[in-house]
JSON list of C-alpha atoms in Angstrom, two decimals:
[
{"chain": "A", "resi": 1, "resn": "UNK", "atom": "CA", "xyz": [-18.39, 9.10, 4.24]},
{"chain": "A", "resi": 2, "resn": "UNK", "atom": "CA", "xyz": [-14.79, 9.34, 3.18]},
{"chain": "A", "resi": 3, "resn": "UNK", "atom": "CA", "xyz": [-13.65, 11.03, 6.40]},
{"chain": "A", "resi": 4, "resn": "UNK", "atom": "CA", "xyz": [-14.87, 8.11, 8.48]},
{"chain": "A", "resi": 5, "resn": "UNK", "atom": "CA", "xyz": [-13.24, 5.61, 6.14]},
{"chain": "A", "resi": 6, "resn": "UNK", "atom": "CA", "xyz": [-9.90, 7.45, 6.37]},
{"chain": "A", "resi": 7, "resn": "UNK", "atom": "CA", "xyz": [-10.13, 7.53, 10.16]},
{"chain": "A", "resi": 8, "resn": "UNK", "atom": "CA", "xyz": [-10.78, 3.76, 10.30]},
{"chain": "A", "resi": 9, "resn": "UNK", "atom": "CA", "xyz": [-7.76, 3.03, 8.10]},
{"chain": "A", "resi": 10, "resn": "UNK", "atom": "CA", "xyz": [-5.58, 5.32, 10.23]},
{"chain": "A", "resi": 11, "resn": "UNK", "atom": "CA", "xyz": [-6.70, 3.57, 13.42]},
{"chain": "A", "resi": 12, "resn": "UNK", "atom": "CA", "xyz": [-6.00, 0.14, 11.94]},
{"chain": "A", "resi": 13, "resn": "UNK", "atom": "CA", "xyz": [-2.51, 1.26, 10.93]},
{"chain": "A", "resi": 14, "resn": "UNK", "atom": "CA", "xyz": [-1.83, 2.85, 14.32]},
{"chain": "A", "resi": 15, "resn": "UNK", "atom": "CA", "xyz": [-3.19, 0.08, 16.54]},
{"chain": "A", "resi": 16, "resn": "UNK", "atom": "CA", "xyz": [-2.12, -3.04, 14.62]},
{"chain": "A", "resi": 17, "resn": "UNK", "atom": "CA", "xyz": [1.31, -4.45, 15.27]},
{"chain": "A", "resi": 18, "resn": "UNK", "atom": "CA", "xyz": [3.65, -3.60, 12.38]},
{"chain": "A", "resi": 19, "resn": "UNK", "atom": "CA", "xyz": [4.77, -7.21, 11.96]},
{"chain": "A", "resi": 20, "resn": "UNK", "atom": "CA", "xyz": [1.15, -8.26, 11.51]},
{"chain": "A", "resi": 21, "resn": "UNK", "atom": "CA", "xyz": [0.60, -5.56, 8.88]},
{"chain": "A", "resi": 22, "resn": "UNK", "atom": "CA", "xyz": [3.60, -6.92, 6.96]},
{"chain": "A", "resi": 23, "resn": "UNK", "atom": "CA", "xyz": [1.62, -10.19, 6.81]},
{"chain": "A", "resi": 24, "resn": "UNK", "atom": "CA", "xyz": [-1.95, -8.89, 6.41]},
{"chain": "A", "resi": 25, "resn": "UNK", "atom": "CA", "xyz": [-1.52, -6.40, 3.57]},
{"chain": "A", "resi": 26, "resn": "UNK", "atom": "CA", "xyz": [0.20, -8.87, 1.19]},
{"chain": "A", "resi": 27, "resn": "UNK", "atom": "CA", "xyz": [-2.23, -11.60, 2.23]},
{"chain": "A", "resi": 28, "resn": "UNK", "atom": "CA", "xyz": [-5.18, -9.50, 1.15]},
{"chain": "A", "resi": 29, "resn": "UNK", "atom": "CA", "xyz": [-3.44, -8.44, -2.07]},
{"chain": "A", "resi": 30, "resn": "UNK", "atom": "CA", "xyz": [-2.55, -12.01, -2.99]},
{"chain": "A", "resi": 31, "resn": "UNK", "atom": "CA", "xyz": [-6.17, -13.08, -2.63]},
{"chain": "A", "resi": 32, "resn": "UNK", "atom": "CA", "xyz": [-7.81, -10.27, -4.60]},
{"chain": "A", "resi": 33, "resn": "UNK", "atom": "CA", "xyz": [-8.68, -11.67, -8.05]},
{"chain": "A", "resi": 34, "resn": "UNK", "atom": "CA", "xyz": [-8.38, -8.51, -10.19]},
{"chain": "A", "resi": 35, "resn": "UNK", "atom": "CA", "xyz": [-5.62, -5.96, -10.63]},
{"chain": "A", "resi": 36, "resn": "UNK", "atom": "CA", "xyz": [-8.06, -3.05, -10.23]},
{"chain": "A", "resi": 37, "resn": "UNK", "atom": "CA", "xyz": [-9.10, -4.40, -6.82]},
{"chain": "A", "resi": 38, "resn": "UNK", "atom": "CA", "xyz": [-5.46, -4.62, -5.74]},
{"chain": "A", "resi": 39, "resn": "UNK", "atom": "CA", "xyz": [-4.82, -1.06, -6.86]},
{"chain": "A", "resi": 40, "resn": "UNK", "atom": "CA", "xyz": [-7.90, 0.18, -5.01]},
{"chain": "A", "resi": 41, "resn": "UNK", "atom": "CA", "xyz": [-6.82, -1.61, -1.84]},
{"chain": "A", "resi": 42, "resn": "UNK", "atom": "CA", "xyz": [-3.37, 0.01, -1.94]},
{"chain": "A", "resi": 43, "resn": "UNK", "atom": "CA", "xyz": [-4.84, 3.40, -2.83]},
{"chain": "A", "resi": 44, "resn": "UNK", "atom": "CA", "xyz": [-7.12, 3.13, 0.21]},
{"chain": "A", "resi": 45, "resn": "UNK", "atom": "CA", "xyz": [-4.06, 3.16, 2.44]},
{"chain": "A", "resi": 46, "resn": "UNK", "atom": "CA", "xyz": [-2.57, 6.05, 0.47]},
{"chain": "A", "resi": 47, "resn": "UNK", "atom": "CA", "xyz": [-5.74, 8.15, 0.58]},
{"chain": "A", "resi": 48, "resn": "UNK", "atom": "CA", "xyz": [-5.91, 7.76, 4.36]},
{"chain": "A", "resi": 49, "resn": "UNK", "atom": "CA", "xyz": [-2.17, 8.18, 4.99]},
{"chain": "A", "resi": 50, "resn": "UNK", "atom": "CA", "xyz": [-0.28, 9.79, 2.12]},
{"chain": "A", "resi": 51, "resn": "UNK", "atom": "CA", "xyz": [2.70, 10.37, 4.42]},
{"chain": "A", "resi": 52, "resn": "UNK", "atom": "CA", "xyz": [3.15, 6.59, 4.78]},
{"chain": "A", "resi": 53, "resn": "UNK", "atom": "CA", "xyz": [3.08, 5.71, 1.09]},
{"chain": "A", "resi": 54, "resn": "UNK", "atom": "CA", "xyz": [6.62, 4.32, 0.98]},
{"chain": "A", "resi": 55, "resn": "UNK", "atom": "CA", "xyz": [6.10, 2.38, 4.20]},
{"chain": "A", "resi": 56, "resn": "UNK", "atom": "CA", "xyz": [3.00, 0.72, 2.74]},
{"chain": "A", "resi": 57, "resn": "UNK", "atom": "CA", "xyz": [4.95, 0.13, -0.47]},
{"chain": "A", "resi": 58, "resn": "UNK", "atom": "CA", "xyz": [7.68, -1.65, 1.47]},
{"chain": "A", "resi": 59, "resn": "UNK", "atom": "CA", "xyz": [5.08, -3.92, 3.08]},
{"chain": "A", "resi": 60, "resn": "UNK", "atom": "CA", "xyz": [3.64, -4.68, -0.34]},
{"chain": "A", "resi": 61, "resn": "UNK", "atom": "CA", "xyz": [6.97, -5.24, -2.08]},
{"chain": "A", "resi": 62, "resn": "UNK", "atom": "CA", "xyz": [8.19, -7.72, 0.51]},
{"chain": "A", "resi": 63, "resn": "UNK", "atom": "CA", "xyz": [5.05, -9.83, 0.44]},
{"chain": "A", "resi": 64, "resn": "UNK", "atom": "CA", "xyz": [3.86, -10.12, -3.14]},
{"chain": "A", "resi": 65, "resn": "UNK", "atom": "CA", "xyz": [5.32, -11.69, -6.27]},
{"chain": "A", "resi": 66, "resn": "UNK", "atom": "CA", "xyz": [7.73, -9.64, -8.40]},
{"chain": "A", "resi": 67, "resn": "UNK", "atom": "CA", "xyz": [5.17, -9.52, -11.20]},
{"chain": "A", "resi": 68, "resn": "UNK", "atom": "CA", "xyz": [2.43, -8.17, -8.93]},
{"chain": "A", "resi": 69, "resn": "UNK", "atom": "CA", "xyz": [4.87, -5.65, -7.42]},
{"chain": "A", "resi": 70, "resn": "UNK", "atom": "CA", "xyz": [5.87, -4.44, -10.90]},
{"chain": "A", "resi": 71, "resn": "UNK", "atom": "CA", "xyz": [2.22, -3.98, -11.90]},
{"chain": "A", "resi": 72, "resn": "UNK", "atom": "CA", "xyz": [1.32, -2.13, -8.70]},
{"chain": "A", "resi": 73, "resn": "UNK", "atom": "CA", "xyz": [4.41, 0.08, -8.69]},
{"chain": "A", "resi": 74, "resn": "UNK", "atom": "CA", "xyz": [3.84, 0.97, -12.33]},
{"chain": "A", "resi": 75, "resn": "UNK", "atom": "CA", "xyz": [0.25, 2.10, -11.64]},
{"chain": "A", "resi": 76, "resn": "UNK", "atom": "CA", "xyz": [0.99, 3.67, -8.24]},
{"chain": "A", "resi": 77, "resn": "UNK", "atom": "CA", "xyz": [4.56, 5.02, -8.34]},
{"chain": "A", "resi": 78, "resn": "UNK", "atom": "CA", "xyz": [4.18, 6.72, -4.94]},
{"chain": "A", "resi": 79, "resn": "UNK", "atom": "CA", "xyz": [4.52, 3.36, -3.16]},
{"chain": "A", "resi": 80, "resn": "UNK", "atom": "CA", "xyz": [8.06, 2.62, -4.40]},
{"chain": "A", "resi": 81, "resn": "UNK", "atom": "CA", "xyz": [10.32, 2.70, -1.32]},
{"chain": "A", "resi": 82, "resn": "UNK", "atom": "CA", "xyz": [13.17, 5.21, -1.27]},
{"chain": "A", "resi": 83, "resn": "UNK", "atom": "CA", "xyz": [16.23, 3.94, -3.09]},
{"chain": "A", "resi": 84, "resn": "UNK", "atom": "CA", "xyz": [14.43, 1.06, -4.78]},
{"chain": "A", "resi": 85, "resn": "UNK", "atom": "CA", "xyz": [14.30, 0.63, -8.54]},
{"chain": "A", "resi": 86, "resn": "UNK", "atom": "CA", "xyz": [11.69, 3.01, -9.91]},
{"chain": "A", "resi": 87, "resn": "UNK", "atom": "CA", "xyz": [11.91, 5.51, -7.03]},
{"chain": "A", "resi": 88, "resn": "UNK", "atom": "CA", "xyz": [11.93, 9.17, -8.04]},
{"chain": "A", "resi": 89, "resn": "UNK", "atom": "CA", "xyz": [12.31, 12.24, -5.91]},
{"chain": "A", "resi": 90, "resn": "UNK", "atom": "CA", "xyz": [9.33, 14.56, -6.19]},
{"chain": "A", "resi": 91, "resn": "UNK", "atom": "CA", "xyz": [9.55, 18.25, -5.28]}
]
């Protein structure tokens, strides 16, 4: 069920050291072969923790290639960190 999946992702985010997440999230993204899989992986974090979208986006942007970051930020604009190119304020 989705509720259990969200709880697992929240626990991973809460209990894993932040420095390790800065390594793990880009590592997984860099090894996924298809763009749709990368988008789904990032959306998994956003579905579980929408309040941390920009934090996850920062982790992604610092660890992937500029081309991959452009593709992901174009498809998922919520992950663009505040003040970065492409960031918009939503009300």
